[in-house]
XYZ file of C-alpha atoms in Angstrom:
628
model
C 187.383 130.978 125.396
C 190.295 132.394 123.428
C 192.639 129.938 125.158
C 190.806 126.936 123.707
C 193.048 125.563 120.901
C 189.957 124.437 118.954
C 188.684 128.022 119.032
C 192.031 129.299 117.765
C 192.000 126.766 114.944
C 188.482 127.806 113.980
C 189.432 131.488 114.079
C 192.466 130.799 111.885
C 190.339 128.879 109.356
C 187.765 131.681 109.237
C 190.496 134.290 108.808
C 192.015 132.308 105.933
C 188.588 131.977 104.286
C 187.931 135.688 104.798
C 191.189 136.490 103.009
C 190.052 134.468 100.015
C 186.517 135.782 99.741
C 186.296 139.181 101.438
C 189.534 140.837 100.359
C 189.804 139.818 96.723
C 188.268 143.088 95.488
C 190.089 145.603 97.676
C 193.269 143.532 97.365
C 193.402 143.986 93.593
C 192.956 147.775 93.723
C 196.755 148.381 93.498
C 196.513 147.192 89.893
C 194.895 150.470 88.859
C 194.443 152.899 91.801
C 197.859 154.629 91.638
C 197.878 154.733 87.823
C 194.491 156.480 87.759
C 195.331 158.840 90.641
C 198.310 160.260 88.728
C 196.716 160.060 85.269
C 197.923 162.973 83.078
C 194.348 164.036 82.432
C 194.009 165.357 85.983
C 196.422 168.203 85.189
C 198.359 167.713 88.429
C 202.125 167.770 87.755
C 203.993 164.578 88.632
C 206.446 166.068 91.131
C 207.835 164.953 94.470
C 205.220 166.872 96.466
C 202.248 165.629 94.464
C 203.505 162.021 94.504
C 203.818 162.157 98.287
C 200.388 163.757 98.504
C 198.684 161.256 96.203
C 200.087 158.220 98.005
C 199.253 159.822 101.353
C 195.661 160.423 100.173
C 195.323 156.751 99.231
C 196.747 155.543 102.554
C 194.578 157.821 104.664
C 191.487 156.977 102.602
C 192.139 153.347 103.541
C 192.579 154.368 107.176
C 189.420 156.483 107.410
C 187.010 154.663 105.126
C 188.040 151.029 105.535
C 189.772 150.762 108.918
C 187.760 153.272 110.929
C 184.380 153.408 109.195
C 183.840 149.787 108.164
C 186.179 147.560 110.177
C 185.836 149.394 113.510
C 182.447 151.152 113.457
C 179.893 150.000 110.861
C 180.506 146.306 111.467
C 178.932 146.896 114.890
C 175.603 147.652 113.146
C 174.653 144.089 112.247
C 171.353 142.284 111.928
C 171.890 139.309 114.238
C 175.385 138.843 112.857
C 174.498 139.607 109.228
C 175.783 142.652 107.356
C 175.259 144.203 103.950
C 172.919 146.826 102.560
C 169.762 144.646 102.564
C 170.378 143.391 106.100
C 170.929 146.983 107.221
C 167.775 148.106 105.378
C 165.741 145.445 107.199
C 167.216 146.501 110.542
C 166.638 150.231 109.972
C 163.111 149.653 108.608
C 162.201 147.566 111.643
C 163.491 150.281 113.992
C 161.470 153.028 112.241
C 158.135 151.332 111.571
C 156.411 153.933 113.737
C 158.088 156.861 111.963
C 156.475 157.092 108.465
C 158.677 159.917 107.170
C 161.872 158.205 108.227
C 160.609 154.889 106.856
C 160.126 156.352 103.369
C 163.636 157.856 103.399
C 165.104 154.565 104.632
C 163.361 152.583 101.915
C 164.572 154.984 99.223
C 168.176 154.982 100.456
C 168.304 151.219 100.975
C 166.924 150.373 97.556
C 169.167 152.971 95.883
C 172.242 151.517 97.594
C 171.246 147.962 96.701
C 170.563 148.993 93.102
C 173.984 150.605 92.780
C 175.572 147.450 94.185
C 174.524 145.679 90.996
C 176.587 148.247 89.086
C 179.508 147.302 91.312
C 178.816 143.606 90.642
C 179.167 144.284 86.910
C 182.178 146.596 87.008
C 184.311 144.678 89.523
C 184.774 141.557 87.339
C 185.242 143.740 84.258
C 187.888 146.135 85.611
C 189.680 143.548 87.775
C 190.194 140.911 85.084
C 190.904 143.455 82.342
C 193.512 145.326 84.429
C 195.290 142.050 85.218
C 195.411 140.877 81.585
C 196.637 144.316 80.470
C 199.923 143.439 82.157
C 200.733 141.351 79.084
C 201.208 144.585 77.131
C 204.132 145.543 79.373
C 206.235 142.617 78.122
C 205.493 143.070 74.435
C 203.029 145.062 72.354
C 202.291 141.886 70.381
C 199.835 140.904 73.106
C 197.780 144.110 72.780
C 195.226 142.772 70.251
C 194.686 139.740 72.483
C 193.937 141.575 75.740
C 190.173 141.897 75.213
C 189.651 138.347 73.861
C 191.666 136.844 76.741
C 189.784 138.919 79.317
C 186.424 137.903 77.826
C 187.517 134.255 77.780
C 188.480 134.369 81.462
C 185.149 135.981 82.344
C 183.085 133.483 80.351
C 184.938 130.632 82.046
C 184.376 132.182 85.459
C 180.633 132.619 84.988
C 180.242 129.194 83.383
C 181.882 127.637 86.446
C 179.345 129.189 88.834
C 176.854 126.337 88.426
C 179.369 123.960 90.038
C 179.627 126.196 93.104
C 182.619 127.725 94.842
C 182.981 124.893 97.358
C 185.340 122.943 95.056
C 187.868 125.742 94.789
C 187.133 127.576 98.022
C 190.077 125.941 99.800
C 192.408 127.389 97.137
C 191.175 130.967 97.486
C 192.843 131.738 100.815
C 196.357 130.490 99.932
C 196.306 132.240 96.526
C 195.274 135.534 98.092
C 197.909 135.149 100.842
C 200.534 134.671 98.116
C 199.132 137.727 96.339
C 199.390 139.939 99.429
C 202.890 138.673 100.208
C 203.903 139.566 96.639
C 202.354 143.023 97.077
C 204.250 143.624 100.304
C 207.580 142.275 99.006
C 207.492 144.467 95.892
C 206.522 147.437 98.033
C 209.472 146.932 100.367
C 211.825 146.716 97.399
C 210.451 149.992 96.032
C 210.673 151.751 99.399
C 214.306 150.682 99.716
C 215.096 152.569 96.482
C 213.443 155.808 97.653
C 212.889 155.809 101.456
C 211.654 159.410 101.336
C 208.273 158.030 100.231
C 207.682 157.174 103.893
C 206.927 160.867 104.403
C 203.558 160.065 102.786
C 202.493 158.601 106.129
C 202.105 162.192 107.315
C 198.403 163.092 106.713
C 199.269 166.725 105.990
C 200.543 165.619 102.574
C 197.134 164.089 101.850
C 195.397 167.281 102.993
C 197.506 169.479 100.726
C 197.018 167.087 97.798
C 193.194 167.160 97.976
C 192.979 170.913 98.662
C 196.009 172.520 97.048
C 195.270 172.113 93.352
C 191.922 173.815 93.051
C 189.274 171.992 91.040
C 191.828 169.365 89.982
C 192.066 168.223 93.617
C 188.326 167.580 93.642
C 188.529 165.700 90.352
C 191.318 163.424 91.544
C 189.197 162.190 94.472
C 187.339 160.135 91.888
C 190.562 158.195 91.306
C 191.678 157.944 94.949
C 188.425 156.155 95.812
C 189.511 153.242 93.598
C 191.792 152.186 96.460
C 188.867 151.156 98.679
C 186.359 149.828 96.164
C 186.004 146.513 98.013
C 185.163 148.017 101.401
C 181.451 147.195 101.185
C 182.374 143.498 100.899
C 183.803 143.618 104.425
C 180.365 144.427 105.741
C 178.357 142.281 103.343
C 180.320 139.103 104.167
C 180.308 139.570 107.931
C 177.681 136.856 108.407
C 179.860 134.258 106.690
C 183.039 134.760 108.702
C 182.299 136.951 111.727
C 183.652 140.410 112.365
C 186.640 139.203 114.388
C 188.037 137.074 111.544
C 187.549 139.936 109.072
C 189.238 142.417 111.417
C 192.159 140.045 112.078
C 192.742 139.542 108.359
C 192.591 143.284 107.642
C 194.971 144.491 110.336
C 197.176 141.373 110.297
C 197.943 141.116 106.577
C 195.762 143.009 104.109
C 196.256 146.612 105.219
C 200.055 146.279 105.806
C 200.521 144.641 102.375
C 198.393 147.257 100.605
C 200.160 150.129 102.390
C 203.606 148.751 101.485
C 202.637 148.287 97.850
C 201.184 151.779 97.485
C 204.298 153.233 99.108
C 206.460 151.138 96.771
C 204.599 152.390 93.698
C 205.034 155.935 94.970
C 208.755 155.340 95.445
C 208.987 154.064 91.870
C 207.334 157.243 90.590
C 209.782 159.376 92.600
C 212.695 157.752 90.782
C 211.042 157.000 87.419
C 208.097 159.331 86.657
C 207.614 157.646 83.257
C 206.481 154.507 85.095
C 203.100 156.219 85.634
C 201.887 154.323 82.550
C 201.590 151.193 84.746
C 203.379 151.606 88.106
C 202.053 148.312 89.469
C 203.670 145.961 86.958
C 206.757 148.151 86.452
C 207.439 147.875 90.198
C 208.421 144.231 89.647
C 211.648 143.025 87.974
C 211.405 141.833 84.366
C 211.629 138.140 85.282
C 208.579 138.461 87.568
C 206.313 140.171 85.036
C 204.533 137.159 83.552
C 204.286 135.241 86.867
C 202.665 138.358 88.341
C 200.234 138.581 85.412
C 199.198 134.984 86.132
C 198.941 135.638 89.876
C 197.074 138.904 89.291
C 194.615 137.166 86.972
C 193.982 134.506 89.624
C 193.511 137.189 92.280
C 191.121 139.175 90.095
C 189.098 136.059 89.316
C 188.739 135.574 93.067
C 187.759 139.238 93.449
C 185.162 138.820 90.723
C 183.931 135.610 92.362
C 183.329 137.443 95.633
C 181.247 140.104 93.879
C 179.252 137.551 91.887
C 178.498 135.606 95.075
C 177.523 138.896 96.698
C 175.072 139.575 93.863
C 173.485 136.158 94.442
C 173.185 136.794 98.184
C 171.809 140.307 97.729
C 169.244 139.074 95.197
C 168.056 136.264 97.434
C 167.703 138.665 100.373
C 165.779 141.115 98.163
C 163.436 138.306 97.068
C 162.844 137.167 100.630
C 162.138 140.723 101.790
C 159.706 141.334 98.930
C 161.727 143.671 96.693
C 162.283 141.311 93.732
C 160.185 138.510 92.170
C 160.951 134.862 92.850
C 163.935 133.397 91.004
C 165.471 129.959 90.907
C 167.974 129.477 93.761
C 170.197 126.386 93.725
C 172.326 125.267 96.665
C 175.861 124.391 95.582
C 177.072 123.171 98.972
C 175.480 120.789 101.453
C 177.414 122.439 104.296
C 177.361 126.161 103.561
C 173.911 127.765 103.214
C 175.483 130.898 101.744
C 176.879 129.086 98.703
C 174.123 129.394 96.130
C 173.757 129.697 92.366
C 171.088 131.772 90.613
C 171.052 131.012 86.859
C 169.097 134.124 85.800
C 171.346 136.472 87.774
C 174.475 134.682 86.550
C 173.805 134.904 82.823
C 172.382 138.431 82.910
C 175.495 139.550 84.818
C 177.783 137.852 82.290
C 176.061 139.539 79.361
C 176.351 142.983 80.956
C 179.971 142.396 82.084
C 181.063 141.371 78.561
C 179.238 144.390 77.149
C 181.107 146.624 79.609
C 184.499 145.117 78.728
C 183.960 145.445 74.996
C 182.250 148.820 75.246
C 184.834 150.528 77.467
C 187.828 148.643 76.086
C 190.344 149.357 78.877
C 190.638 149.426 82.658
C 191.252 153.189 82.573
C 187.915 153.760 80.843
C 186.160 151.416 83.267
C 187.725 153.255 86.228
C 185.721 156.350 85.279
C 182.509 154.367 85.683
C 183.512 152.459 88.798
C 183.411 155.160 91.458
C 179.729 156.106 91.193
C 178.488 152.617 92.070
C 180.918 152.152 94.971
C 180.478 155.503 96.689
C 176.713 155.544 96.136
C 176.332 152.284 98.059
C 178.687 153.578 100.762
C 176.583 156.721 101.221
C 173.435 154.633 101.571
C 175.151 152.428 104.184
C 176.204 155.449 106.238
C 172.702 156.964 105.990
C 170.998 153.751 107.155
C 173.497 153.331 109.981
C 172.314 156.634 111.470
C 168.758 155.290 111.873
C 170.000 152.039 113.366
C 172.111 153.664 116.079
C 169.478 156.356 116.721
C 166.221 154.361 116.756
C 167.391 150.771 117.295
C 170.169 151.386 119.797
C 168.646 154.568 121.216
C 171.831 156.652 121.255
C 171.812 160.403 121.844
C 170.909 162.412 118.716
C 174.051 164.567 118.840
C 176.250 161.476 119.141
C 174.476 159.806 116.205
C 174.927 162.877 114.013
C 178.586 163.172 114.966
C 179.290 159.463 114.456
C 177.731 159.231 111.001
C 177.875 162.839 109.827
C 181.661 162.892 109.425
C 181.677 159.753 107.283
C 178.681 160.934 105.282
C 180.576 164.114 104.392
C 183.577 162.005 103.314
C 181.327 159.703 101.264
C 179.570 162.696 99.715
C 182.879 164.254 98.687
C 183.986 161.059 96.934
C 180.547 160.536 95.378
C 180.400 164.111 94.097
C 183.839 163.742 92.559
C 182.845 160.508 90.835
C 179.813 162.260 89.323
C 182.228 164.391 87.291
C 182.987 161.213 85.334
C 179.388 160.768 84.135
C 180.259 161.673 80.544
C 183.294 159.365 80.627
C 181.356 156.286 81.729
C 179.840 157.222 85.082
C 176.435 157.062 83.402
C 176.782 153.281 83.089
C 176.309 152.267 86.758
C 173.723 155.029 87.163
C 171.633 153.587 84.337
C 172.012 150.062 85.760
C 171.181 151.315 89.245
C 168.154 153.297 88.053
C 166.794 150.246 86.224
C 167.212 148.023 89.299
C 165.755 150.720 91.576
C 162.617 150.989 89.411
C 162.268 147.195 89.312
C 162.578 146.802 93.078
C 160.314 149.741 93.931
C 157.694 148.624 91.404
C 157.694 145.056 92.686
C 157.465 146.210 96.314
C 154.631 148.635 95.563
C 152.837 146.158 93.299
C 152.835 143.494 95.999
C 151.260 145.926 98.438
C 148.547 146.884 95.932
C 147.904 143.216 95.181
C 147.587 142.457 98.889
C 145.084 145.324 99.255
C 142.993 144.019 96.337
C 142.938 140.527 97.808
C 142.080 141.831 101.269
C 139.190 143.914 99.945
C 137.496 140.826 98.512
C 138.470 138.468 101.326
C 135.991 136.363 103.277
C 136.783 135.797 106.995
C 137.840 132.195 107.599
C 135.901 131.641 110.819
C 132.580 132.814 109.346
C 133.151 130.801 106.174
C 133.828 127.483 107.920
C 130.994 128.030 110.389
C 128.544 128.478 107.519
C 130.067 125.751 105.318
C 130.109 123.042 107.953
C 126.466 123.516 108.865
C 125.762 121.694 105.586
C 129.179 120.182 104.849
C 130.175 119.003 101.395
C 131.476 115.503 100.849
C 134.763 114.978 102.779
C 137.439 112.994 100.938
C 140.531 111.319 102.450
C 143.827 113.154 102.675
C 145.135 116.589 103.544
C 144.640 119.732 101.464
C 147.119 122.539 102.081
C 145.966 125.906 100.736
C 148.748 128.454 100.538
C 147.490 131.934 101.298
C 149.075 135.305 102.068
C 146.607 136.000 104.905
C 145.615 133.056 107.079
C 142.485 134.894 108.243
C 141.020 135.093 104.717
C 139.584 132.244 102.660
C 141.980 131.319 99.830
C 140.667 131.708 96.287
C 141.956 128.208 95.552
C 139.680 126.784 98.266
C 136.646 128.562 96.813
C 137.479 127.335 93.301
C 137.995 123.782 94.520
C 134.614 123.752 96.255
C 132.934 125.342 93.260
C 134.322 122.867 90.719
C 134.939 119.639 92.657
C 132.183 119.938 95.312
C 134.381 118.241 97.941
C 136.396 119.082 101.040
C 139.362 117.070 102.296
C 139.312 115.411 105.702
C 141.971 117.834 106.817
C 142.197 121.391 105.527
C 145.284 123.469 106.297
C 145.519 127.188 105.570
C 149.247 127.793 105.227
C 150.861 131.226 105.428
C 154.589 131.720 104.829
C 156.154 134.922 106.139
C 159.725 136.177 105.885
C 160.873 138.270 108.843
C 163.310 141.199 108.726
C 165.930 139.155 110.590
C 168.397 136.860 108.797
C 167.742 133.623 110.652
C 164.812 132.112 112.559
C 165.633 128.905 114.487
C 163.583 125.753 113.959
C 161.979 126.049 117.387
C 160.365 129.374 116.436
C 159.494 128.579 112.829
C 155.976 127.096 113.183
C 152.721 128.340 114.696
C 149.709 125.962 114.569
C 146.086 126.788 115.417
C 143.133 124.382 115.257
C 139.934 125.788 113.709
C 137.922 122.666 114.482
C 136.333 120.041 112.242
C 139.694 118.996 110.800
C 140.610 122.545 109.766
C 143.909 124.141 110.774
C 145.748 127.423 110.381
C 149.538 127.146 110.117
C 152.100 129.922 109.923
C 155.683 129.276 108.841
C 158.264 131.910 109.699
C 161.599 132.198 107.874
C 164.449 134.661 108.137
C 165.555 136.380 104.955
C 168.598 134.105 104.754
C 166.767 130.881 105.620
C 166.006 128.378 102.876
C 162.232 128.492 102.334
C 161.729 124.727 102.423
C 158.041 124.279 103.269
C 157.903 120.433 103.459
C 160.865 120.436 105.843
C 159.221 123.073 108.052
C 155.866 121.236 108.071
C 157.563 118.321 109.832
C 157.799 120.609 112.858
C 153.974 120.652 113.080
C 154.099 117.123 114.513
C 154.845 118.468 117.978
C 151.645 120.537 117.736
C 149.446 117.536 116.943
C 149.430 117.998 113.170
C 151.344 115.417 111.144
C 151.793 115.382 107.372
C 152.171 112.367 105.117
C 153.396 113.864 101.851
C 151.951 111.101 99.652
C 148.503 111.915 101.075
C 148.903 115.702 100.993
C 147.896 118.005 98.133
C 149.077 121.599 97.864
C 146.553 124.011 96.314
C 147.978 127.258 94.966
C 146.233 130.318 93.576
C 147.875 131.602 90.410
C 146.896 135.219 89.888
C 146.514 136.686 86.415
C 147.170 140.401 86.854
C 145.335 142.863 84.645
C 146.771 146.417 84.503
C 144.020 149.047 84.603
C 144.608 152.715 83.801
C 143.564 155.131 86.518
C 142.986 152.452 89.146
C 142.356 153.737 92.656
C 145.554 153.838 94.768
C 147.389 152.134 91.902
C 150.567 152.859 89.980
C 151.140 154.418 86.591
C 149.957 152.118 83.807
C 153.510 151.385 82.599
C 154.518 150.346 86.124
C 151.452 148.112 86.437
C 152.395 146.463 83.153
C 155.960 146.057 84.380
C 154.721 144.488 87.620
C 152.444 142.116 85.713
C 155.344 141.117 83.436
C 157.602 140.474 86.428
C 154.897 138.377 88.066
C 154.391 136.297 84.894
C 158.102 135.583 84.647
C 158.714 134.890 88.317
C 159.878 131.367 89.092
C 157.295 128.846 90.179
C 155.959 128.840 93.728
C 156.535 125.087 93.631
C 160.257 125.533 93.078
C 160.629 128.481 95.429
C 158.989 126.695 98.379
C 160.480 123.294 97.425
C 157.055 121.668 97.158
C 156.755 118.140 95.713
C 155.747 118.890 92.119
C 153.505 115.832 91.796
C 151.423 116.964 94.806
C 150.637 120.509 93.609
C 147.389 121.788 92.054
C 147.253 125.338 90.674
C 143.959 127.185 90.327
C 143.844 130.526 88.550
C 142.209 133.792 89.509
C 142.011 137.151 87.701
C 142.842 140.354 89.571
C 142.670 143.932 88.306
C 145.419 146.265 89.477
């Protein structure tokens, strides 16, 4: 297969696209990683030995965390080709359904990791764009008052553009990022040529001495070293878009060599000019290249921010499909790529929080203190979930599973613990964001289960109901009535209300249940199950994957092969709209404040009509009141 020229062309196109989308975040880390690693506040003297050790620590962090953990190992743990924390949560949950204790731990870890990802989605655009624009200060201090306004302007423009989709500029992403990495590598080579002794940093013993030889300061500085691999989670999250082979080819073929050269070049600069620690990235370039690099860096950081914003959309949609967040409006921005979506609510909330972070922290150095908690927290959750996948889904030996994931969990824990030292300096920010999202997701998930229990307790079995009803049938009217119901074996409240108020039954009655599986994609051939209940009554189940578009009318066309055909102009969709009433001290319920939160989320969820792409002029909503 590899010899097929069409296959090679496809692989090259995917690799180019992966460069533009996947590696924007990790590719812009050189803007701030070295500067923060050698920041004077760490109390580690800027000497030859410490410079070699710091650069070595960055290089070997990239080797262990990105190359070995993500690119080689964790990308093997995929959910039918899909990666990312929610896909991994679905896979691990499915493997441990019969292990209640493990299931609870998996749910907690998965939701915590997903919640912290939203902190990453806020901080990545903020720190990336701000660190790029700060390069203007190197040329002249006259630009200093304009750094924050320019950064905010770039961010507002970026978020405003989201509604047009990334398809229009997607072809530009790859070439710009290639140019960026070539510029990184070229500057790195120039720096190495001035101080070749920096190549000694390739020896891992320098990294070991750096992170162990300075007492507590060594532990503190880990919180800065981790800035070098802040985009690693994107490798895994975007695997479904490009495939692991394209991502691996891009990493080992261009990204890692360019990053390694640039970090070595910045280290070489510090060996010869320790004062350059104020901004070793921009000072590595000659004066004539400063402003072109600021422009290129800004473009690269916009791309990095774009990747994280798109990731937030994808994560949110997966969370909605899996039942961890309420329905929100999802708009397709590309007719060809299902993954290119726009979520207005997520977009504008993200922009507001990003601008608040930029103005509140004021500089990339201040934002760097907050960045590490979100990144390493999600990484720890990924490692934890991977253990359950390889143990219970793949069935590997327990000792092998512990060895394979235990080492990386210890590494993640060390970086996470170090980042917690920055809580007072801004680390609280992603923790607060993560805690808020965690409570929202857990409350929505628990509330849905309670609601399902309440509905089940008052449910009437369908078979008994129709048997009794059709002994003395009401008047049958032409057309098809589709009643959407969570459980196809229970009579929908909307059907009862319709009979009570209108005293009629349609010629054809369809009880429609939509379920979302814990796999990303379900093919059309497996999406519909149809069962005849007799007397013109049917039970239909539609199955979607958590990355499928929940287009009900499109899926109903597939019922034709089962003897059930729909004419949309003669079909009415009946929907129950629940009014939730929080009740203090309810049996098996939640705390009153959580019930109120769940009710508020339910009231503000997007319409079922929009979510399932139902024809608005064919929908009838009937209300029902339910106590939590």
